């Protein structure tokens, strides 16, 4: 899928903010540990993806009622839904100066993804750090997408083509206002 940057400057996809807080000590330490084992940007990005996908359970899968939204909180508490896990992965990528942004799918509700642009690549590659489970096999790939949920147009599902430098306001608002995951489930957006 060809993504359209909502901000033309690539620097926006490297920036830190309140949500993508890659200047936080925990994010920096996690990035440094991953980088120590990586031989290049690709192996680092894949390791960061696998860390978020495999060591931070999706809170719906684990039954964790806590709601996280800030990247450093996702890493510290080791829980989050797709949006929060995407925030953590974007922060880890940006911490190593790898451009990364947020993109979304419309399924039953809006689903959060990440897009990365590795050095030497001429396009963004979408990744899904949601977390695997039976029937879900998301993998880090640049040659083709292997997301958790391919869209089904016959069910009115779609891929949003916009790549955001910051979380979509609707997504961020529901995360910040939810008192717990059951409450969050009632607030999840069904469209952007």
PDB file of N, CA and C in Angstrom, residues 19-20 67-70 81-87 102-106 109-113 160 164 166-178 184 187-192:
ATOM      1  N   UNK A  19       3.627  11.452  23.630  1.00  0.00           N
ATOM      2  CA  UNK A  19       3.213  10.062  23.385  1.00  0.00           C
ATOM      3  C   UNK A  19       4.396   9.236  22.897  1.00  0.00           C
ATOM      4  N   UNK A  20       5.052   9.701  21.867  1.00  0.00           N
ATOM      5  CA  UNK A  20       6.217   9.025  21.295  1.00  0.00           C
ATOM      6  C   UNK A  20       7.440   9.612  22.002  1.00  0.00           C
ATOM      7  N   UNK A  67      -4.756   0.536  30.891  1.00  0.00           N
ATOM      8  CA  UNK A  67      -4.692   1.210  29.594  1.00  0.00           C
ATOM      9  C   UNK A  67      -3.425   2.054  29.581  1.00  0.00           C
ATOM     10  N   UNK A  68      -2.590   1.815  28.599  1.00  0.00           N
ATOM     11  CA  UNK A  68      -1.377   2.610  28.408  1.00  0.00           C
ATOM     12  C   UNK A  68      -1.489   3.354  27.086  1.00  0.00           C
ATOM     13  N   UNK A  69      -0.803   4.469  26.987  1.00  0.00           N
ATOM     14  CA  UNK A  69      -0.807   5.221  25.733  1.00  0.00           C
ATOM     15  C   UNK A  69       0.544   5.852  25.433  1.00  0.00           C
ATOM     16  N   UNK A  70       1.322   6.146  26.445  1.00  0.00           N
ATOM     17  CA  UNK A  70       2.657   6.728  26.259  1.00  0.00           C
ATOM     18  C   UNK A  70       3.645   5.588  26.017  1.00  0.00           C
ATOM     19  N   UNK A  81      -2.869  -2.028  24.066  1.00  0.00           N
ATOM     20  CA  UNK A  81      -3.613  -2.497  22.896  1.00  0.00           C
ATOM     21  C   UNK A  81      -2.805  -2.099  21.656  1.00  0.00           C
ATOM     22  N   UNK A  82      -3.338  -2.366  20.486  1.00  0.00           N
ATOM     23  CA  UNK A  82      -2.583  -2.136  19.239  1.00  0.00           C
ATOM     24  C   UNK A  82      -2.044  -0.716  19.142  1.00  0.00           C
ATOM     25  N   UNK A  83      -2.850   0.282  19.498  1.00  0.00           N
ATOM     26  CA  UNK A  83      -2.388   1.668  19.383  1.00  0.00           C
ATOM     27  C   UNK A  83      -1.173   1.909  20.272  1.00  0.00           C
ATOM     28  N   UNK A  84      -1.263   1.488  21.516  1.00  0.00           N
ATOM     29  CA  UNK A  84      -0.187   1.715  22.485  1.00  0.00           C
ATOM     30  C   UNK A  84       1.080   0.977  22.074  1.00  0.00           C
ATOM     31  N   UNK A  85       0.925  -0.251  21.604  1.00  0.00           N
ATOM     32  CA  UNK A  85       2.088  -1.011  21.153  1.00  0.00           C
ATOM     33  C   UNK A  85       2.722  -0.341  19.934  1.00  0.00           C
ATOM     34  N   UNK A  86       1.903   0.232  19.062  1.00  0.00           N
ATOM     35  CA  UNK A  86       2.429   0.976  17.923  1.00  0.00           C
ATOM     36  C   UNK A  86       3.225   2.194  18.400  1.00  0.00           C
ATOM     37  N   UNK A  87       2.733   2.884  19.417  1.00  0.00           N
ATOM     38  CA  UNK A  87       3.460   4.030  19.967  1.00  0.00           C
ATOM     39  C   UNK A  87       4.835   3.602  20.477  1.00  0.00           C
ATOM     40  N   UNK A 102       2.589   6.385  12.228  1.00  0.00           N
ATOM     41  CA  UNK A 102       1.419   5.609  12.626  1.00  0.00           C
ATOM     42  C   UNK A 102       0.403   5.591  11.498  1.00  0.00           C
ATOM     43  N   UNK A 103      -0.162   4.438  11.256  1.00  0.00           N
ATOM     44  CA  UNK A 103      -1.201   4.298  10.244  1.00  0.00           C
ATOM     45  C   UNK A 103      -2.270   3.356  10.799  1.00  0.00           C
ATOM     46  N   UNK A 104      -3.388   3.313  10.109  1.00  0.00           N
ATOM     47  CA  UNK A 104      -4.551   2.638  10.679  1.00  0.00           C
ATOM     48  C   UNK A 104      -5.327   1.862   9.626  1.00  0.00           C
ATOM     49  N   UNK A 105      -6.067   0.886  10.121  1.00  0.00           N
ATOM     50  CA  UNK A 105      -7.019   0.127   9.319  1.00  0.00           C
ATOM     51  C   UNK A 105      -8.393   0.295   9.943  1.00  0.00           C
ATOM     52  N   UNK A 106      -9.430   0.227   9.115  1.00  0.00           N
ATOM     53  CA  UNK A 106     -10.801   0.190   9.620  1.00  0.00           C
ATOM     54  C   UNK A 106     -11.254  -1.258   9.519  1.00  0.00           C
ATOM     55  N   UNK A 109     -13.363  -2.143  14.458  1.00  0.00           N
ATOM     56  CA  UNK A 109     -12.938  -0.872  15.036  1.00  0.00           C
ATOM     57  C   UNK A 109     -11.655  -0.476  14.326  1.00  0.00           C
ATOM     58  N   UNK A 110     -11.150   0.696  14.639  1.00  0.00           N
ATOM     59  CA  UNK A 110      -9.904   1.151  14.026  1.00  0.00           C
ATOM     60  C   UNK A 110      -8.747   0.384  14.669  1.00  0.00           C
ATOM     61  N   UNK A 111      -7.861  -0.131  13.825  1.00  0.00           N
ATOM     62  CA  UNK A 111      -6.700  -0.910  14.264  1.00  0.00           C
ATOM     63  C   UNK A 111      -5.435  -0.124  13.960  1.00  0.00           C
ATOM     64  N   UNK A 112      -4.499  -0.102  14.915  1.00  0.00           N
ATOM     65  CA  UNK A 112      -3.279   0.682  14.776  1.00  0.00           C
ATOM     66  C   UNK A 112      -2.099  -0.109  14.254  1.00  0.00           C
ATOM     67  N   UNK A 113      -1.371   0.503  13.320  1.00  0.00           N
ATOM     68  CA  UNK A 113      -0.181  -0.073  12.714  1.00  0.00           C
ATOM     69  C   UNK A 113       0.969   0.932  12.766  1.00  0.00           C
ATOM     70  N   UNK A 160      -6.466   2.793   5.751  1.00  0.00           N
ATOM     71  CA  UNK A 160      -6.359   4.242   5.598  1.00  0.00           C
ATOM     72  C   UNK A 160      -4.997   4.542   4.989  1.00  0.00           C
ATOM     73  N   UNK A 164       0.618   9.075   9.716  1.00  0.00           N
ATOM     74  CA  UNK A 164       0.622  10.163  10.695  1.00  0.00           C
ATOM     75  C   UNK A 164       1.947  10.217  11.443  1.00  0.00           C
ATOM     76  N   UNK A 166       2.099  11.817  14.297  1.00  0.00           N
ATOM     77  CA  UNK A 166       1.618  11.744  15.680  1.00  0.00           C
ATOM     78  C   UNK A 166       0.357  10.888  15.703  1.00  0.00           C
ATOM     79  N   UNK A 167      -0.011  10.348  16.858  1.00  0.00           N
ATOM     80  CA  UNK A 167      -1.245   9.552  16.913  1.00  0.00           C
ATOM     81  C   UNK A 167      -2.450  10.359  16.439  1.00  0.00           C
ATOM     82  N   UNK A 168      -3.372   9.690  15.761  1.00  0.00           N
ATOM     83  CA  UNK A 168      -4.606  10.353  15.352  1.00  0.00           C
ATOM     84  C   UNK A 168      -5.321  10.832  16.620  1.00  0.00           C
ATOM     85  N   UNK A 169      -5.852  12.065  16.632  1.00  0.00           N
ATOM     86  CA  UNK A 169      -6.494  12.604  17.841  1.00  0.00           C
ATOM     87  C   UNK A 169      -7.620  11.727  18.390  1.00  0.00           C
ATOM     88  N   UNK A 170      -8.398  11.107  17.531  1.00  0.00           N
ATOM     89  CA  UNK A 170      -9.497  10.246  17.984  1.00  0.00           C
ATOM     90  C   UNK A 170      -8.965   9.046  18.754  1.00  0.00           C
ATOM     91  N   UNK A 171      -7.889   8.471  18.258  1.00  0.00           N
ATOM     92  CA  UNK A 171      -7.261   7.315  18.909  1.00  0.00           C
ATOM     93  C   UNK A 171      -6.689   7.729  20.261  1.00  0.00           C
ATOM     94  N   UNK A 172      -5.944   8.804  20.275  1.00  0.00           N
ATOM     95  CA  UNK A 172      -5.311   9.253  21.507  1.00  0.00           C
ATOM     96  C   UNK A 172      -6.348   9.628  22.559  1.00  0.00           C
ATOM     97  N   UNK A 173      -7.409  10.285  22.152  1.00  0.00           N
ATOM     98  CA  UNK A 173      -8.447  10.687  23.105  1.00  0.00           C
ATOM     99  C   UNK A 173      -9.071   9.472  23.791  1.00  0.00           C
ATOM    100  N   UNK A 174      -9.392   8.444  23.038  1.00  0.00           N
ATOM    101  CA  UNK A 174     -10.022   7.278  23.678  1.00  0.00           C
ATOM    102  C   UNK A 174      -9.054   6.604  24.643  1.00  0.00           C
ATOM    103  N   UNK A 175      -7.772   6.537  24.304  1.00  0.00           N
ATOM    104  CA  UNK A 175      -6.795   5.942  25.219  1.00  0.00           C
ATOM    105  C   UNK A 175      -6.659   6.763  26.501  1.00  0.00           C
ATOM    106  N   UNK A 176      -6.592   8.065  26.361  1.00  0.00           N
ATOM    107  CA  UNK A 176      -6.380   8.929  27.521  1.00  0.00           C
ATOM    108  C   UNK A 176      -7.606   9.032  28.419  1.00  0.00           C
ATOM    109  N   UNK A 177      -8.798   8.869  27.859  1.00  0.00           N
ATOM    110  CA  UNK A 177     -10.017   9.009  28.658  1.00  0.00           C
ATOM    111  C   UNK A 177     -10.498   7.709  29.287  1.00  0.00           C
ATOM    112  N   UNK A 178     -10.014   6.585  28.825  1.00  0.00           N
ATOM    113  CA  UNK A 178     -10.491   5.298  29.341  1.00  0.00           C
ATOM    114  C   UNK A 178      -9.966   5.056  30.757  1.00  0.00           C
ATOM    115  N   UNK A 184     -12.433   1.209  27.788  1.00  0.00           N
ATOM    116  CA  UNK A 184     -11.827   1.523  26.500  1.00  0.00           C
ATOM    117  C   UNK A 184     -12.553   0.805  25.367  1.00  0.00           C
ATOM    118  N   UNK A 187     -15.299   2.627  23.958  1.00  0.00           N
ATOM    119  CA  UNK A 187     -14.959   3.906  23.345  1.00  0.00           C
ATOM    120  C   UNK A 187     -14.154   3.778  22.048  1.00  0.00           C
ATOM    121  N   UNK A 188     -13.739   2.564  21.690  1.00  0.00           N
ATOM    122  CA  UNK A 188     -12.883   2.418  20.512  1.00  0.00           C
ATOM    123  C   UNK A 188     -13.536   3.020  19.273  1.00  0.00           C
ATOM    124  N   UNK A 189     -12.791   3.796  18.514  1.00  0.00           N
ATOM    125  CA  UNK A 189     -13.382   4.398  17.317  1.00  0.00           C
ATOM    126  C   UNK A 189     -13.650   3.352  16.239  1.00  0.00           C
ATOM    127  N   UNK A 190     -14.722   3.530  15.520  1.00  0.00           N
ATOM    128  CA  UNK A 190     -15.059   2.633  14.416  1.00  0.00           C
ATOM    129  C   UNK A 190     -14.688   3.275  13.071  1.00  0.00           C
ATOM    130  N   UNK A 191     -14.224   4.512  13.111  1.00  0.00           N
ATOM    131  CA  UNK A 191     -13.837   5.223  11.894  1.00  0.00           C
ATOM    132  C   UNK A 191     -12.943   6.400  12.299  1.00  0.00           C
ATOM    133  N   UNK A 192     -12.133   6.868  11.373  1.00  0.00           N
ATOM    134  CA  UNK A 192     -11.314   8.062  11.640  1.00  0.00           C
ATOM    135  C   UNK A 192     -11.907   9.254  10.910  1.00  0.00           C
TER     136      UNK A 192
END
